[in-house]
Amino acid sequence: MHRITEKVVLSENIVKTVFEAPEIARKRRAGQFVILMIDEKGERIPLTIVDSDPVKGTLTIIYQVVGKTTDQLAQLGPGDVIGHVLGPLGHPTDVDGIGTAVCVGGGVGIGVLYPIARALKEKGTRVISIIGARTKKMLILEEESRGVSDELHVTTDDGSYGYHGFVSDVLRDLIASGTKIDRVFAIGPVPMMRVVSNVTRPHGIRTLVSLNPIMVDGTGMCGACRVTVGGKTKFTCVDGPEFDGHEVDFGLLTSRLQMYAEQEQLARDRCRCGNHDR
Amino acid sequence: MTDKDKTEKKDGKERIPRQPMPEQDPKTRVGNFDEVPLGYTPETAILEAKRCIQCKKPGCVTGCPVDVDIPGFLQRVAEGDFLGAARKIKETNCLPAVCGRVCPQEDQCEKLCILGRKWDPVAIGRLERFVADYERQAGAVEVPETPAPTGKRIAVVGAGPAGLTIAGDLVKMGHEVTIFEALHKAGGVLIYGIPEFRLPKSIVDAEVEYLRRLGVKIVTDAAIGRLKTVDDLFAEGFHAVFLGVGAGAPVFMNIPGENFSGIYSANEYLTRSNLMKAYSFPEYDTPIARGRNVAVIGGGNVAMDSVRTALRLGAENAYIIYRRTKAEMPARAEEIHHAEEEGVQFKFLTNPIEYVGDEKGWVKRMVCQRMELGEPDESGRRRPVVIKGSEFTIDIDTVVVSVGTMANPVIPMTTPGLETNRWGYIVTKDETGETTRKGVWAGGDIVTGSATVILAMGAGRKAARAIHDYVMAM
């Protein structure tokens, strides 16, 4: 049982939850995730660890309310419990020896990106962050991202805040202006990661994307999370979650994410808990 | 006159015949997930137990990987002392309700039953099941007294058949035992793999509860290798570690289109259905594809479990696609028989070579080749050979790949000094399962590759004695 200590609605349907998981909090490194299951009838879903506090023994997750489980999770507040949390899973991000990194985050992916940017900064990397959302109201972690970046760019699709356009546009401009980039980390919706990978590919800039496919056990047992990378099948839970964006078959990832679209809608409709608006 | 009153005659001798066990009718049972066999009544159990001739040198016991005193428990059943029979079995087997259901008795105890030479062997498995169920239903499960604590702490990694067995044995020797399990429930393959209709989960839960009452501590949601390593366990003060982590990684065939939506590993398909109870979606949150035309690739017990699950999830056509013939199928005869009764369609000498998907990336068709049997291979079975130009297609919307499993590398990767072989299985120095790493034993599928529940339990028993000797000499 993992007691929730804090819940904050960060933006329209994006929620932050902090809960107790002392052993995981001590062990976890940037880029790793947990599988959580709210109760005995629940589904097991993977969520990246955004932050951990080894002293308080807590983990922080940030998620978008997209289905029944995230909806139910967003309903839980301080004092409520999450039944099961397994982790830390996946390979930590390799943050060593990178001169300049561009961290590109879209939507709720900014939450996943933030601990990586922070870990890079702690290693002395020059961090340029580009974060974007559909509209100003949906932008998260702007101040936190600024705090771990040497340079921060903000975009909105509708122009309501910052640069009017996509994160990939800003990245393209950075490359065109001759900025020397050693590595790009791109985390966000699949179309965004695909476009960013396409932008860096002709320039040969190593680009890592963090994938969030459907998982069940999270320990390499089931293969639900398999993705095709460089023509080979990989399990995101044990081989990832980060992969070379130039090699990932994003089309396959997109279709596999849709595998249970109908059932997910049904489950959501049955227990729609409400709108999690700020 | 009822069936059980009949006697059979051979060479002028008369005997009570082996008592059949009633089962749910095939047409009814494909519509539910309830257990298929219904079990013996006390009367049938006594009648069947009386068939045992109490051999002086019982062959059955030598066929049992955990050395159950079979004539001893049969004697008690014959006398109507069912609780005494249960105690007798539990002297060496802490999971009798499970073993009575999933052991391949026809290859073990019953194969060596002397009666089987002329008549049918005593139905040892059915009686074991009866005894365990009787004890549980009577609420009479007793917890034996454990000896004074030895002060030795043992960590068991994996709450499957091997881990549960060794935990039970060690705790009964007075050691402090903690099981670490990665999933949210204890039981391993008994919980995630074997379907409800073959092994009700309430039975596994009861057996796990028995171990808890014995004093075994079970920590779920603990991924050893990630949350803590084997080194960490020693640092925490454990005196010995047993690795019973199974051969959990699924094998795919690496053929084109295998990652289309609707294609599962058997592990995923069964885990969704059994552990996550996807067959009760949306009461339970985990979904599963309810395919109309389902192809299960493979011919083992796991393939039978998968294809029978598919039928229960509403498949109109449920196929077994197997590249050899019925004679070479590794599945138990009983499982194949049950699948046949339920309407599974077997496509032998058939091998998939490609999957074709629709515009949404969902599998819609498989391309297969026909095979013929050639010369025997290393396994002694005749090798399937492709018939050139024999390609044909089958329309399907769900596929379950059940062609085996392999070792999960996480623990070996994070445990210095632990040697593995070229397939990734842990190397053991002797039959107790001692590994190349001091203080670490291993047993079950992570040593042997995919095998049976009872062999894993046998490995757990052997390691228990060795670990006991090791920690007591410390």
Short mmCIF file of C-alpha atoms in Angstrom, two decimals, chain B residues 162 189 192 244-248 405-407 425-426 443-453 455-456 459:
data_model
loop_
_atom_site.label_atom_id
_atom_site.label_comp_id
_atom_site.label_asym_id
_atom_site.label_seq_id
_atom_site.Cartn_x
_atom_site.Cartn_y
_atom_site.Cartn_z
CA ALA B 162 9.85 -23.74 -6.71
CA VAL B 189 2.73 -19.50 -13.20
CA TYR B 192 -0.66 -15.82 -14.17
CA GLY B 244 13.23 -19.49 -8.48
CA VAL B 245 12.41 -16.82 -11.01
CA GLY B 246 11.16 -19.04 -13.83
CA ALA B 247 11.82 -18.84 -17.53
CA GLY B 248 9.59 -15.88 -17.95
CA THR B 405 9.90 -19.20 -23.20
CA MET B 406 13.43 -18.31 -22.32
CA ALA B 407 15.38 -16.97 -19.36
CA TYR B 425 19.81 -20.38 -17.73
CA ILE B 426 21.59 -20.43 -14.39
CA GLY B 443 15.87 -24.16 -9.17
CA GLY B 444 12.91 -24.58 -11.49
CA ASP B 445 12.61 -23.25 -15.01
CA ILE B 446 15.47 -20.74 -14.59
CA VAL B 447 17.80 -23.76 -14.38
CA THR B 448 16.09 -26.35 -16.58
CA GLY B 449 14.23 -24.22 -19.09
CA SER B 450 10.44 -24.60 -19.34
CA ALA B 451 9.34 -27.70 -17.50
CA THR B 452 6.55 -28.67 -15.10
CA VAL B 453 5.23 -27.35 -11.82
CA LEU B 455 9.79 -30.57 -11.28
CA ALA B 456 10.23 -27.01 -10.04
CA ALA B 459 14.10 -28.62 -7.23
#
